[in-house]
Coordinates of C-alpha atoms and ligand atoms in Angstrom, one line a residue:
X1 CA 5.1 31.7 -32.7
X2 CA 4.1 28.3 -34.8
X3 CA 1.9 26.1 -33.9
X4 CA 3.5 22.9 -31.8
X5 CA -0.2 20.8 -33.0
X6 CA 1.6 20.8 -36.8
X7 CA 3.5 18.1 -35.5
X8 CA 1.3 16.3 -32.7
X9 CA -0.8 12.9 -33.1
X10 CA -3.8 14.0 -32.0
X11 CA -5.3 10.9 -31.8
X12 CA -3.0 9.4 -29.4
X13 CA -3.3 12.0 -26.7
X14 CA -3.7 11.7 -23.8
X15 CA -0.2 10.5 -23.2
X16 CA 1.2 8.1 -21.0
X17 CA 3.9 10.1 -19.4
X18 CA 3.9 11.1 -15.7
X19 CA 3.5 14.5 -14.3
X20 CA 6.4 16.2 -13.9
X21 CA 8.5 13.4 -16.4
X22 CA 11.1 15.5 -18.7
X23 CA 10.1 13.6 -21.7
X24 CA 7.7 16.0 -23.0
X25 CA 9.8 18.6 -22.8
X26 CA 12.5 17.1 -25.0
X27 CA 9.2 16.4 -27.5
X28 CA 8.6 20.0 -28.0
X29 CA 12.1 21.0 -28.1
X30 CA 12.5 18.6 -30.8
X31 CA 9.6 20.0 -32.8
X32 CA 11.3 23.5 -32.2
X33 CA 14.5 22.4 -33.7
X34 CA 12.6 20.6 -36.6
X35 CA 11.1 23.7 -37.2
X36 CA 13.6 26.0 -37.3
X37 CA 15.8 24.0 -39.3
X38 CA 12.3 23.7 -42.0
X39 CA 12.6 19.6 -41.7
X40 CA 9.1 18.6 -43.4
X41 CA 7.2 15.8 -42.1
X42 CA 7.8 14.2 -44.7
X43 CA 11.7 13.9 -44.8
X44 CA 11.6 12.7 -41.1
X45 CA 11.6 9.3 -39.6
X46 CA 12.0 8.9 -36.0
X47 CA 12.6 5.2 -34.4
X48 CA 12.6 4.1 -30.8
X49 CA 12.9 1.2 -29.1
X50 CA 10.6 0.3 -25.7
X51 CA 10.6 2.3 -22.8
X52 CA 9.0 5.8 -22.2
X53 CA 11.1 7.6 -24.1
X54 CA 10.5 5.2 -25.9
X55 CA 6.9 6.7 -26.7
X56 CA 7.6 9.6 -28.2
X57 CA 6.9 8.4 -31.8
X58 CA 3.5 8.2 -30.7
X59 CA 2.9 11.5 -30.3
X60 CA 4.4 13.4 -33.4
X61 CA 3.2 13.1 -36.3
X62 CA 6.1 12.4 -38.6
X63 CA 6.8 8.8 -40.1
X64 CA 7.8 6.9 -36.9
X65 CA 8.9 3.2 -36.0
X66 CA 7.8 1.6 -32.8
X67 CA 10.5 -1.6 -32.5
X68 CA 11.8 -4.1 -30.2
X69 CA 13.5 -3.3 -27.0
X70 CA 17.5 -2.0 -27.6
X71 CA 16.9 -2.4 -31.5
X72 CA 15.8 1.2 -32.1
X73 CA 19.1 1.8 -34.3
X74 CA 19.3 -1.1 -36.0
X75 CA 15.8 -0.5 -37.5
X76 CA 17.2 2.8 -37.9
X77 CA 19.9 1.6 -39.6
X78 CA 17.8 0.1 -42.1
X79 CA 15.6 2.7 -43.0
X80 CA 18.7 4.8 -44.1
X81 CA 20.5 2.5 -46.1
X82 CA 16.5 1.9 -48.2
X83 CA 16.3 5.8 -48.4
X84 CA 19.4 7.6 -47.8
X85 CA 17.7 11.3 -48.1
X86 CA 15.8 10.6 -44.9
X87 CA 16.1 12.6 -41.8
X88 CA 16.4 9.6 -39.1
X89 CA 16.0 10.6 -36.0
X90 CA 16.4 7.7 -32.9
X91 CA 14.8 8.1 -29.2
X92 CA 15.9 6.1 -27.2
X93 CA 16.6 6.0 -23.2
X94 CA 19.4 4.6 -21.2
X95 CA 18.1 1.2 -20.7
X96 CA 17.4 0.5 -24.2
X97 CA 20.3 2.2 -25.6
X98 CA 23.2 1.4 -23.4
X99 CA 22.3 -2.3 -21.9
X100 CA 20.0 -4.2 -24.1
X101 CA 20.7 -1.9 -27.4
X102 CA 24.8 -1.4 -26.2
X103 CA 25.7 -3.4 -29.4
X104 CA 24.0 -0.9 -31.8
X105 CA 24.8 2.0 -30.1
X106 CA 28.5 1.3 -29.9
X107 CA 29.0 0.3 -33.9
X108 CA 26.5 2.7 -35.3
X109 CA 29.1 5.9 -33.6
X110 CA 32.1 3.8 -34.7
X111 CA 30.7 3.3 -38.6
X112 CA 29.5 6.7 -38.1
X113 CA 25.9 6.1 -39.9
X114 CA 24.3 9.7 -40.2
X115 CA 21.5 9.3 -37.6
X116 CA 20.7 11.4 -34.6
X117 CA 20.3 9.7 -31.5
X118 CA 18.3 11.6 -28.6
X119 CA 19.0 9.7 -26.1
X120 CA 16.9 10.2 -22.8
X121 CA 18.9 9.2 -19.5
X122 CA 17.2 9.3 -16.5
X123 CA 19.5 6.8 -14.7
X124 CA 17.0 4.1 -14.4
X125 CA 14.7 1.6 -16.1
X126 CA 11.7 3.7 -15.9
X127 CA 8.8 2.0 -17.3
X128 CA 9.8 -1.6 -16.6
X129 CA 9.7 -1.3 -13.0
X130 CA 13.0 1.1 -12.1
X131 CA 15.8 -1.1 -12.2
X132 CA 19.4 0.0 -11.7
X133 CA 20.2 1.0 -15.5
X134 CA 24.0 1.4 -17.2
X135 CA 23.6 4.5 -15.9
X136 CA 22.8 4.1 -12.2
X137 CA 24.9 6.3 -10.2
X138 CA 27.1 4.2 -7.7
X139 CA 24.5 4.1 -4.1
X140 CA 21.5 5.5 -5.8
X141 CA 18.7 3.5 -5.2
X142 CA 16.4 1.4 -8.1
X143 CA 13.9 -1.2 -7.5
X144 CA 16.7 -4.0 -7.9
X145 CA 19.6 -2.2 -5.0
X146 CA 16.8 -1.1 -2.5
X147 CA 20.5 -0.3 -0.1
X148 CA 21.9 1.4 -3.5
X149 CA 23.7 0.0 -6.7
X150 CA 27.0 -1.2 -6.5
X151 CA 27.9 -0.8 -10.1
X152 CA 29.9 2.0 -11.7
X153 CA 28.2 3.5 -14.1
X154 CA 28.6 4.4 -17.7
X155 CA 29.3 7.6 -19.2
X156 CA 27.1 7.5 -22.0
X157 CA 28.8 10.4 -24.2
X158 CA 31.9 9.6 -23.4
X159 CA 31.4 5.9 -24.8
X160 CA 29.7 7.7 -28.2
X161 CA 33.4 9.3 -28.7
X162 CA 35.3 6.8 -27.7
X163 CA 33.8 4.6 -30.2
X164 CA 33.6 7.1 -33.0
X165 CA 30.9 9.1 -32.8
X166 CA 31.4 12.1 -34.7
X167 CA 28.8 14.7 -33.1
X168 CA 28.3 14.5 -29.5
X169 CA 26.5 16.8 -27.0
X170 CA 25.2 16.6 -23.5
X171 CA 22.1 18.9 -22.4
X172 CA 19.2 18.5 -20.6
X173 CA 15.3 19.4 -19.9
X174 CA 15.8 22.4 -17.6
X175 CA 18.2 24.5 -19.7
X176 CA 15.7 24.3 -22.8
X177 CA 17.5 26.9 -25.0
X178 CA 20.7 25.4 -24.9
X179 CA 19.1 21.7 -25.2
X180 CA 17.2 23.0 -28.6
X181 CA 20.6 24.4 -29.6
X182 CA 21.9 21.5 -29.2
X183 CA 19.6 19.5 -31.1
X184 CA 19.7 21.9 -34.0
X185 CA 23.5 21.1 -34.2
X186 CA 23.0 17.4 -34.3
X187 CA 20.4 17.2 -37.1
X188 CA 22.6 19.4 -39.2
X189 CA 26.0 16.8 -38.4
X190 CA 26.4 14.7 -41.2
X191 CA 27.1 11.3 -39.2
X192 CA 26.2 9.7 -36.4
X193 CA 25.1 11.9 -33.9
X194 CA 24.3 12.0 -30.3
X195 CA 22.5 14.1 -27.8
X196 CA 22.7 12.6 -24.3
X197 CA 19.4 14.2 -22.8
X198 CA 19.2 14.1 -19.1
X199 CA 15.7 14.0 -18.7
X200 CA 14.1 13.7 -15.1
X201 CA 12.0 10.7 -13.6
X202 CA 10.3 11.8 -10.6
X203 CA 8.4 8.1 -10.1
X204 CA 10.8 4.9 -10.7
X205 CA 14.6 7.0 -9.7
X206 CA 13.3 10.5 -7.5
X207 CA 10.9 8.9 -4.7
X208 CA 13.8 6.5 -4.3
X209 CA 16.7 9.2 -4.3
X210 CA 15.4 12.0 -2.1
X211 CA 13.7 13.8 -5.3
X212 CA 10.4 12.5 -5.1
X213 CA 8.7 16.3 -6.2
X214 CA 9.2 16.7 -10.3
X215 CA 11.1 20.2 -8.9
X216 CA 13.7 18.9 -7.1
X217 CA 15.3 17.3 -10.0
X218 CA 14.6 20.1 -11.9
X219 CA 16.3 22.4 -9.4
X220 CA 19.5 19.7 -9.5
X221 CA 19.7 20.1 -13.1
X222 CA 19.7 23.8 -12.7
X223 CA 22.3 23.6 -10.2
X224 CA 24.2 20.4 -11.3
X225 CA 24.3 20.6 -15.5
X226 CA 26.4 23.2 -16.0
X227 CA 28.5 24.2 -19.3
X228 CA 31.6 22.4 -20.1
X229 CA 33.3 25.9 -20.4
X230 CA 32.4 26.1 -17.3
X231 CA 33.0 22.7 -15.6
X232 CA 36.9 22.5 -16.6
X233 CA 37.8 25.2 -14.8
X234 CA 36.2 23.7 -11.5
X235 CA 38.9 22.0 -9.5
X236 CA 38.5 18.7 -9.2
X237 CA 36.7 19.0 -5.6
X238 CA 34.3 21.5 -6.9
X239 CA 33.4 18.5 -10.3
X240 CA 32.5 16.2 -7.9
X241 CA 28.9 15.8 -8.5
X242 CA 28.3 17.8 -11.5
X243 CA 27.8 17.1 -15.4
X244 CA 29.1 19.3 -18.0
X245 CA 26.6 19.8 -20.9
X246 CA 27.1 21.5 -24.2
X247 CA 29.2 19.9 -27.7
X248 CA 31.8 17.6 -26.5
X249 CA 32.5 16.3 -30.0
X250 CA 32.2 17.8 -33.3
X251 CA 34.6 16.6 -35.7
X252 CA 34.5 15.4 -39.4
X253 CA 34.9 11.9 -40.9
X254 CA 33.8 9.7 -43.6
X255 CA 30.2 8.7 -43.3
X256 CA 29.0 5.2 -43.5
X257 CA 25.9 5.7 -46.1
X258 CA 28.1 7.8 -48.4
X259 CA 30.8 5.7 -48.5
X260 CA 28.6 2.7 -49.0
X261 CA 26.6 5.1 -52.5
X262 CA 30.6 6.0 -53.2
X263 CA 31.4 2.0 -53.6
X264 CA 28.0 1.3 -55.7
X265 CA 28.8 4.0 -58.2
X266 CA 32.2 2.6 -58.7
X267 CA 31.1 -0.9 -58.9
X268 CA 28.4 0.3 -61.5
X269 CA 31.1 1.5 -63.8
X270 CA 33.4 -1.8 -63.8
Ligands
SF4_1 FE1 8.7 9.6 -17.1 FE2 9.6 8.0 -15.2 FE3 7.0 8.2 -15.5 FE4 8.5 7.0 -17.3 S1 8.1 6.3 -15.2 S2 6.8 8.5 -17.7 S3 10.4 8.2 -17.3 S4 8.4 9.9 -14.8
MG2 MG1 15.9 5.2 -18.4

């Protein structure tokens, strides 16, 4: 048993988060899976954007970045082209990720920049007032479709691979041992990693969605996320409302930062 404090910024508790949000959860699963993997403090930088997921820099006490809305992985970006032997770690949510960040997002899983992404999707703009986010589900209801969105939504992983993403896993804040599992297998990837992190938000998306009580989402997470094992031999009937979780991506390919150290070292010796 370690002691979670290691890691926590005192001095900015109490936090902002709601009772009964899943975004402390994913904080001290991350800390686990710093831990067990012996990441110092020091060797970690984590960058987020705005939002409350957006928040958890605040509270751990590792070197962190607090940037403009959707920007969190260009800053990140950035701060592992300077120091390449840093641990760079994004949060991020699906608001500032996959609309106003969708840019960065996209290219950085196509260069494939070694980064891990914890990306925190809750289907809605949480803090800014619950707008219908990129990842709205079609007739859920957000601040801005009181009768239910009438957009298709994204798939969030699925754009990660598609674009080039060469680590890419799906878990989420009930099934905790899997999710830190997860997360240990991401900060090991050498590229750009993601871990799409369905994280519950009982205020802005539940009380509009028939899930206004922090345990009814939990309890459709433990009946809804299920493995992927699992999920492809559903028929397609039985899919019909559920989200496979687990690695859907692991593969190897060049990665941005070396190949950019490779081309210096050869341009040193002309
Ligand atoms: Fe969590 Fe939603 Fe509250 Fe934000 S608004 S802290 S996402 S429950
Ligand atoms: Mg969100």
């Amino acid at each position: 048993m370690f002691d979670y404090l290691e890691y926590i910024r005192k001095r900015n508790f109490p936090h902002i988060w709601c009772s009964g949000c899943g975004d402390g959860i994913v904080l001290k699963t991350l800390i686990r899976a710093m831990k067990k993997l012996n990441i110092s403090k020091d060797e970690a930088v984590m960058v987020s954007g705005i939002g409350c997921s957006s928040r958890t820099p605040g509270y751990i006490d590792i070197n962190t970045l607090h940037t403009t809305h959707g920007r969190a992985i260009a800053f990140a970006t950035g701060v592992k082209l300077a120091n390449p032997s840093l641990k760079v770690i994004v949060v991020t949510g699906d608001g500032d990720a996959t609309a106003i960040g969708g840019n960065h997002y996209i290219h950085a899983a196509r260069r494939n920049i070694d980064m891990t992404v914890l990306l925190y999707n809750n289907y809605i703009y949480g803090m800014t007032g619950g707008q219908v986010s990129p990842t709205t589900p079609k007739g859920d209801k957000a601040s801005t479709a009181p009768y239910g969105s009438l957009e298709q939504p994204f798939n969030i992983s699925g754009l990660a691979s598609a674009a080039g993403a060469s680590f890419v896993a799906r878990g989420d804040v009930y099934h905790v041992q899997q999710l830190e599992k997860l997360i240990v297998k991401a900060l090991e990837k050498k590229g750009f990693s993601l871990v799409e992190i369905l994280s519950p938000c009982p205020t802005a998306y539940g009380r509009r969605n028939r899930m206004a009580h922090p345990v009814d989402l939990m309890k459709w997470l433990r009946d809804n996320a299920i493995p992927k094992s699992r999920f492809d031999k559903l028929s397609e009937e039985e899919k019909k409302g559920k989200v496979p979780t687990g690695v859907l991506i692991d593969i190897e390919k060049p990665e941005f930062i070396s190949e950019y150290e490779k081309l210096i070292e050869t341009l040193k010796g002309k």
